[in-house]
Coordinates of C-alpha atoms in Angstrom, one line a residue:
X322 CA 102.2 144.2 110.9
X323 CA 100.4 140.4 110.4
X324 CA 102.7 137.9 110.7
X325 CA 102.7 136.9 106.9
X326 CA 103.8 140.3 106.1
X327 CA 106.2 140.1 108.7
X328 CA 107.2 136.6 107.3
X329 CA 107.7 138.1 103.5
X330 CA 109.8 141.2 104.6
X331 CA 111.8 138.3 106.3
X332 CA 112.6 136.5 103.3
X333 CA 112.7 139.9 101.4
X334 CA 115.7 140.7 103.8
X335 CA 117.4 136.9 103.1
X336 CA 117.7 138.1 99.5
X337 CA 118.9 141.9 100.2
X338 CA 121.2 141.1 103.4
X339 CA 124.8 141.4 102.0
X340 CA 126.3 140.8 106.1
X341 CA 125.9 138.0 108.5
X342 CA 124.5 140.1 111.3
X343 CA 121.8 141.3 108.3
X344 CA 121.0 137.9 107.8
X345 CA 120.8 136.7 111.4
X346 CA 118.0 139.6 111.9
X347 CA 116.0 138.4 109.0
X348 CA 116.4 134.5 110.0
X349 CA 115.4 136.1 113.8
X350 CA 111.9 137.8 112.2
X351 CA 111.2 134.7 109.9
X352 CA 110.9 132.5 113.0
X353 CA 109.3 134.7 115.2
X354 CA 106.8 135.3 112.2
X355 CA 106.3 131.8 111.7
X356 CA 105.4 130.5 114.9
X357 CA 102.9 133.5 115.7
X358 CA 101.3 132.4 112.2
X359 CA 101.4 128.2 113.4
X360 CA 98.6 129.0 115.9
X361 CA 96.2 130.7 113.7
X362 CA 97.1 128.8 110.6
X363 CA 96.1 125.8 113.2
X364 CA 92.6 127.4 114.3
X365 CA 91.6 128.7 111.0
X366 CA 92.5 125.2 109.2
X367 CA 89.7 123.4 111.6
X368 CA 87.1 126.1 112.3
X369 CA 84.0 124.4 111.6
X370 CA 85.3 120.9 112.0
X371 CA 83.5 118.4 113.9
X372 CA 86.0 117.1 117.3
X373 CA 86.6 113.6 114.9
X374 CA 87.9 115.5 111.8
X375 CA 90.5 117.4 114.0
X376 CA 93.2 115.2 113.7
X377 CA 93.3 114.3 110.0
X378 CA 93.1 117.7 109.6
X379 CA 96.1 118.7 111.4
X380 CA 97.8 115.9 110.3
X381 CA 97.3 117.1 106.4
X382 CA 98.6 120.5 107.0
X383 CA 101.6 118.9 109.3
X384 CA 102.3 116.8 105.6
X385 CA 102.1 119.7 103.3
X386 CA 104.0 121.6 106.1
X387 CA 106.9 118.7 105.6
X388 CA 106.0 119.0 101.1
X389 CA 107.2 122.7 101.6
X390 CA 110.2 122.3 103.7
X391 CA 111.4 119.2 101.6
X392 CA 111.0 121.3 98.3
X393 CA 112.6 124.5 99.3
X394 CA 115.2 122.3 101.3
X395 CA 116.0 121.0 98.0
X396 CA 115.8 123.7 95.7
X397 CA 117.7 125.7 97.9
X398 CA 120.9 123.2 98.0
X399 CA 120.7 123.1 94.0
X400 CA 121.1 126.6 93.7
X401 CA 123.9 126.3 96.6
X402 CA 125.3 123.8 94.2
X403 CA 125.6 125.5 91.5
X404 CA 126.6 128.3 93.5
X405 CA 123.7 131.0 91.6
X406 CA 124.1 133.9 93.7
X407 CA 122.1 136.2 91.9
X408 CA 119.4 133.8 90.9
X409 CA 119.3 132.5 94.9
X410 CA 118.8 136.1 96.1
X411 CA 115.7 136.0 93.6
X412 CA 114.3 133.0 94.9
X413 CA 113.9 134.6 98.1
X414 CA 112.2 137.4 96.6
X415 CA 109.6 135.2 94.7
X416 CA 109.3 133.3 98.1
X417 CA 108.3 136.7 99.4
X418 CA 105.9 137.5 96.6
X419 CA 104.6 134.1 97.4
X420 CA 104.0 134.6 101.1
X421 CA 102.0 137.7 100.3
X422 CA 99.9 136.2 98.0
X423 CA 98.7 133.4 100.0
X424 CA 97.6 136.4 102.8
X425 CA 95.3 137.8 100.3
X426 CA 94.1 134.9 99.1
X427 CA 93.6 133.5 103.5
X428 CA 91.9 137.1 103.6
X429 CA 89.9 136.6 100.5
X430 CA 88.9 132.9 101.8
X431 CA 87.8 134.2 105.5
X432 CA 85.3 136.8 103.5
X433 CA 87.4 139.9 105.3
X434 CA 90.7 141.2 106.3
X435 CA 91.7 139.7 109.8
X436 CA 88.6 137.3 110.0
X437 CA 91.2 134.9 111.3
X438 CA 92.8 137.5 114.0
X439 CA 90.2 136.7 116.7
X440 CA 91.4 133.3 117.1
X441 CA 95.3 133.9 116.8
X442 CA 95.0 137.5 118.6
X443 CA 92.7 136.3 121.5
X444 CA 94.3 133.2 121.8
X445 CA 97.9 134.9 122.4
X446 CA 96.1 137.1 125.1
X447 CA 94.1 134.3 126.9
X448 CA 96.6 131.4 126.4
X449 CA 97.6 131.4 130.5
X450 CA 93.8 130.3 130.8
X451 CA 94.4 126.9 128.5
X452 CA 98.0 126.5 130.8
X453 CA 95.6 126.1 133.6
X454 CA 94.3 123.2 131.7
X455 CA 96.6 120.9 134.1
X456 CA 96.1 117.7 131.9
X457 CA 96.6 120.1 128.6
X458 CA 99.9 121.2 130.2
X459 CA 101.0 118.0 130.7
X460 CA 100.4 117.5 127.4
X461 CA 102.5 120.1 126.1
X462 CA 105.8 119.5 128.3
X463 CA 105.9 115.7 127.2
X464 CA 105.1 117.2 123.2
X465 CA 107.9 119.2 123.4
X466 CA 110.1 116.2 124.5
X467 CA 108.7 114.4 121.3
X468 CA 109.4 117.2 119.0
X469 CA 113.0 117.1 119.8
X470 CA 112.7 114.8 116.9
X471 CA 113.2 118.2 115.0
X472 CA 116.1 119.7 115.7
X473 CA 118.1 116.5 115.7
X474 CA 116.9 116.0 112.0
X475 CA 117.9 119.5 111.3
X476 CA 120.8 120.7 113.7
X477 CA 122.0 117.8 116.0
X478 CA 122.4 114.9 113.3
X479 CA 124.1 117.0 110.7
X480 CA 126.9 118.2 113.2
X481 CA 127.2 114.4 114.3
X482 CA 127.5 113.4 111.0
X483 CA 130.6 115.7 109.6
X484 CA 132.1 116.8 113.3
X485 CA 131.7 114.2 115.5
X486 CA 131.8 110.8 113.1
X487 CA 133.3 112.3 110.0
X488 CA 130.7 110.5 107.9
X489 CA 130.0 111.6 104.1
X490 CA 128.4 115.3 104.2
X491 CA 125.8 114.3 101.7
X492 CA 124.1 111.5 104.4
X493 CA 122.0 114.4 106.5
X494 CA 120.7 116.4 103.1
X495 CA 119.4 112.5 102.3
X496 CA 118.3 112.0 105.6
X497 CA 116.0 114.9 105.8
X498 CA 114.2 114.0 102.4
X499 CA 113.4 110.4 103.4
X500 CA 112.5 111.8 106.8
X501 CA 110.0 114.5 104.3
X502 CA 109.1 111.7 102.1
X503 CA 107.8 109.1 105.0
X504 CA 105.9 111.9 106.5
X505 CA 104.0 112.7 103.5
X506 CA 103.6 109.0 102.5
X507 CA 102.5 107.7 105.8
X508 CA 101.3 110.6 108.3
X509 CA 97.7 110.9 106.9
X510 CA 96.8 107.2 106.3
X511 CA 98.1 107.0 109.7
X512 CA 95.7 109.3 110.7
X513 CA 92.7 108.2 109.8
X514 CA 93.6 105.0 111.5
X515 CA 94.0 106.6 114.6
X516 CA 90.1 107.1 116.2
X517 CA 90.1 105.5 119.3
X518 CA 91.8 105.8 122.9
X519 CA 92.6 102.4 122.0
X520 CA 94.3 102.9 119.0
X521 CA 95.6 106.4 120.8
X522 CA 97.4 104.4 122.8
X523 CA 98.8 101.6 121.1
X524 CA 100.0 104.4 118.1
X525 CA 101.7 106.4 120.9
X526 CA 103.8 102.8 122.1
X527 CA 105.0 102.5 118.9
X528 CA 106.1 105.7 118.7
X529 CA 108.3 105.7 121.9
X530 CA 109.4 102.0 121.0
X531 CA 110.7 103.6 117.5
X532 CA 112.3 106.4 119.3
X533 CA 114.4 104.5 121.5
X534 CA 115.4 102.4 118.3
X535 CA 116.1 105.7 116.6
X536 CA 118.8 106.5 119.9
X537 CA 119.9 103.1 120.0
X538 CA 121.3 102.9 115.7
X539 CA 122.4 106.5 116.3
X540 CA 124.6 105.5 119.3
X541 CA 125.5 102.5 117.5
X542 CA 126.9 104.4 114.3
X543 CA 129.8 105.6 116.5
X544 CA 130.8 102.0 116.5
X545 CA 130.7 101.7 112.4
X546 CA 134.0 100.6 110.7
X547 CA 133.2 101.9 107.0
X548 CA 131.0 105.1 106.0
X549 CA 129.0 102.5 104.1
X550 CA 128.3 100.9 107.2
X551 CA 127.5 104.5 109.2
X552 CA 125.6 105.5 106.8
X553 CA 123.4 102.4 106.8
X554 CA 122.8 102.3 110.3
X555 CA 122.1 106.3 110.5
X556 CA 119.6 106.3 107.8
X557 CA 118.3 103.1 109.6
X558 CA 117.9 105.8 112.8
X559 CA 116.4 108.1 110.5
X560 CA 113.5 105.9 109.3
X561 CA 112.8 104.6 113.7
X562 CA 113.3 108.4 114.1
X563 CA 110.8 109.2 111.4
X564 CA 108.2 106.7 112.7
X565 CA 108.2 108.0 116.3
X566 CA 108.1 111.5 115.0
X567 CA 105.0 111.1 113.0
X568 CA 103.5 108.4 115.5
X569 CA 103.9 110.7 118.8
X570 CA 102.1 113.9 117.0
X571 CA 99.5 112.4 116.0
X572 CA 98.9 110.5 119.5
X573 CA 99.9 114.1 120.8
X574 CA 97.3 116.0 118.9
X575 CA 94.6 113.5 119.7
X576 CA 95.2 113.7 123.8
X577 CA 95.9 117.7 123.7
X578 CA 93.5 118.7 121.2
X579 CA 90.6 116.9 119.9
X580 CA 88.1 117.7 122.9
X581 CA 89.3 121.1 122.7
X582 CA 85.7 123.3 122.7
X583 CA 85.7 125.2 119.8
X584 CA 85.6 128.4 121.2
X585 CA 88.9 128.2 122.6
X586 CA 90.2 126.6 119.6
X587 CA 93.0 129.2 118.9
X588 CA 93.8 129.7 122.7
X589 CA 95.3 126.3 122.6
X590 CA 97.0 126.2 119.3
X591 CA 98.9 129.4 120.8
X592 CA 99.7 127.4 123.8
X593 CA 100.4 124.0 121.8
X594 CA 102.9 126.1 120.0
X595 CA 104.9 127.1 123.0
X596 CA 106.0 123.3 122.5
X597 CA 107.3 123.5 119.1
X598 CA 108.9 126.5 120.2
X599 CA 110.8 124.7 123.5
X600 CA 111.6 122.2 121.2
X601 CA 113.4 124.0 118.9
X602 CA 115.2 126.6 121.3
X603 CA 116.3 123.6 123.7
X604 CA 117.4 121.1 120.8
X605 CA 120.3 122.7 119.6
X606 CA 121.2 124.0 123.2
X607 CA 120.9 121.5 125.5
X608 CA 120.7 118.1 122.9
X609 CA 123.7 119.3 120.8
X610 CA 126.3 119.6 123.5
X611 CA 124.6 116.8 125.0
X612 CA 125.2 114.1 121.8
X613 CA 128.6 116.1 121.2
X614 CA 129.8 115.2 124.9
X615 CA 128.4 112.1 125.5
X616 CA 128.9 110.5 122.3
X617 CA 126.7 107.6 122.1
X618 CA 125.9 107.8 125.6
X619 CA 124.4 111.0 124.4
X620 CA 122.3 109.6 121.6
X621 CA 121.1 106.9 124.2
X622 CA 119.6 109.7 126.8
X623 CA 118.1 111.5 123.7
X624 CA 116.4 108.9 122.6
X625 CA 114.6 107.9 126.0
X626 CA 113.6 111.0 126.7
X627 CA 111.8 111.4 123.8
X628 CA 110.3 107.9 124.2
X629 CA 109.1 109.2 127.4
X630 CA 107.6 111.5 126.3
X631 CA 105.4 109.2 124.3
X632 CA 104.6 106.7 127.2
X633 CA 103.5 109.9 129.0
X634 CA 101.1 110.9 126.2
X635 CA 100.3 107.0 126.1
X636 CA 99.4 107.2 129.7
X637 CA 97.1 110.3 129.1
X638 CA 95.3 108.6 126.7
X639 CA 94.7 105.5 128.7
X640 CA 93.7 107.6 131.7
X641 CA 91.5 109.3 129.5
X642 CA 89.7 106.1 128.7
X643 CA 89.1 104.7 132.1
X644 CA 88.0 108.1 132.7
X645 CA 85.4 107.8 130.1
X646 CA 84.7 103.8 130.7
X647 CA 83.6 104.6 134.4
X648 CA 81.3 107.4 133.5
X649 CA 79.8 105.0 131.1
X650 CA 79.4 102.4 133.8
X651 CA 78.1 104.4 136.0
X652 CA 75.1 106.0 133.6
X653 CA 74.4 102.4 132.9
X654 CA 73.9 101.5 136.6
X655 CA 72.1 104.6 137.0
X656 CA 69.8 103.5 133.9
X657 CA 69.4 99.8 135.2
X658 CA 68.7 101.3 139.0
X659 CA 66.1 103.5 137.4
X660 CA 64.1 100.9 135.1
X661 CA 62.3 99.1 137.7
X662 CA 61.4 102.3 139.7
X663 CA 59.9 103.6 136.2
X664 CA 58.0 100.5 135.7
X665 CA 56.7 99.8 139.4
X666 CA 55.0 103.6 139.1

């Protein structure tokens, strides 16, 4: 079974599951579905594209990614709102329908069923050979260090919020749609600024300055005396948190992925996955009790680490530069040591 069918009979079990270990097995499948598809949907999206395109690319799909998740999120807590069981149980069955329909349509686009298998499929076999890639793996430890910016949108802030600092419920449902709204606003203007291992750089430094605001106001909110005042400064965290998010993946997917050859395109989206994937499983597991123990202290640590993780990529990017800069200098000697031996014969 592809993983969009797998996906559909996932969401096809969210509307039929009637128990909560029924609807733990279908959230289980969904995930797993999901990230098997993120690699290929990856590959497929910039087959073709020349090396410079990559990135804008990639950072499109990341914004429509962000447009989906911020629409269901919302239509999703409507119907919760107006507590629609039925009609809930049907929206999961149209989400279904949907995710079926886009397959035949990716099948109908790639000219024949599976055209994009090769580069998921092979690159799930032969994805040990880009973890040999010792500066791509690198990469992917300090990306999954940036991406923790996910689950403390989605799991850590929301239990801070109501458990921890008994701030207004509503405040992480508005959180997570200015986070969705900046990202599509901002991530693919961004982008196409970002061409250079100069501006590579400089984009990935404001990304882990922005991320250690984004610990800093979330530490700080402990200390707020009104839930005005909380929520303020956490939706102030939200917006640092937001900038460092969309800032580090993009200065990410430049170091780890734009000289990729394009042969082994979907052998390191598979592997480039395994981040998201860390990110997601060690968020909630390791962050949670982290920020729940710690309190602010907790926040603090949070928040450096995933600034490190941008210096890291920053200091990638630079190395990758001088790299380039002395290989430059060095042909031009070689051109300048060559000129007058051309001439004198």
């Amino acid at each position: 079974m592809c993983s969009s069918d797998l996906a559909a009979a996932a969401l096809a079990g969210y509307a039929l599951a009637d128990t909560g270990a029924g609807f733990t097995t279908a959230a289980i499948a969904f995930a797993v579905a999901q990230s098997a598809s993120g690699a290929a949907r990856q590959a497929l999206a910039v087959d073709g594209a020349e090396p410079g395109d990559r990135l804008a690319i990639r950072a499109t799909m990341h914004m429509l990614l962000n447009a989906g998740i911020g629409g269901g999120t919302t239509i999703g807590a409507l119907l919760a709102a107006v507590d629609l069981g039925p009609t809930t149980a049907t929206a999961y069955g149209v989400g279904a329908v949907t995710m079926v329909l886009a397959a035949v349509l990716l099948v109908a686009l790639t000219g024949r069923p599976g055209a994009g298998a090769p580069a998921g499929s092979a690159a799930r076999g032969g994805m040990l050979l880009a973890l040999r890639d010792r500066r791509f793996a690198t990469a992917l430890g300090l990306a999954a260090a940036i991406q923790l910016t996910m689950p403390v949108l989605s799991v850590i802030l929301p239990v801070w919020v109501v458990v921890r600092a008994g701030g207004p419920a509503w405040l992480s449902a508005v959180a997570l749609a200015l986070n969705t709204v900046a990202v599509i606003v901002g991530q693919r203007p961004w982008a196409a600024r970002v061409t250079s291992t100069r501006t590579t750089v400089r984009t990935a430094l404001v990304a882990a300055l922005a991320l250690a605001a984004a610990g800093t106001l979330l530490a700080l909110s402990a200390r707020a005396e009104s839930p005005a005042a909380f929520s303020v400064v956490v939706i102030a965290g939200v917006l640092a948190l937001t900038v460092g998010e969309v800032g580090g993946g993009l200065a990410t997917w430049r170091v780890a992925l734009s000289d990729v050859p394009a042969a082994a395109e979907g052998r390191y989206q598979a592997a480039y996955s395994m981040s998201t994937s860390a990110a997601r499983i060690v968020g909630p597991s390791i962050a949670l009790p982290l920020v729940l123990a710690l309190g602010p202290l907790g926040w603090l640590v949070l928040g450096a680490t995933m600034a490190a993780g941008c210096l890291g990529i920053a200091g990638l990017a630079a190395a990758d530069g001088a790299v380039l800069s002395g290989v430059s200098a060095r042909g031009s000697r070689r051109g300048a040591l060559s000129a007058p031996a051309v001439r004198a014969r």
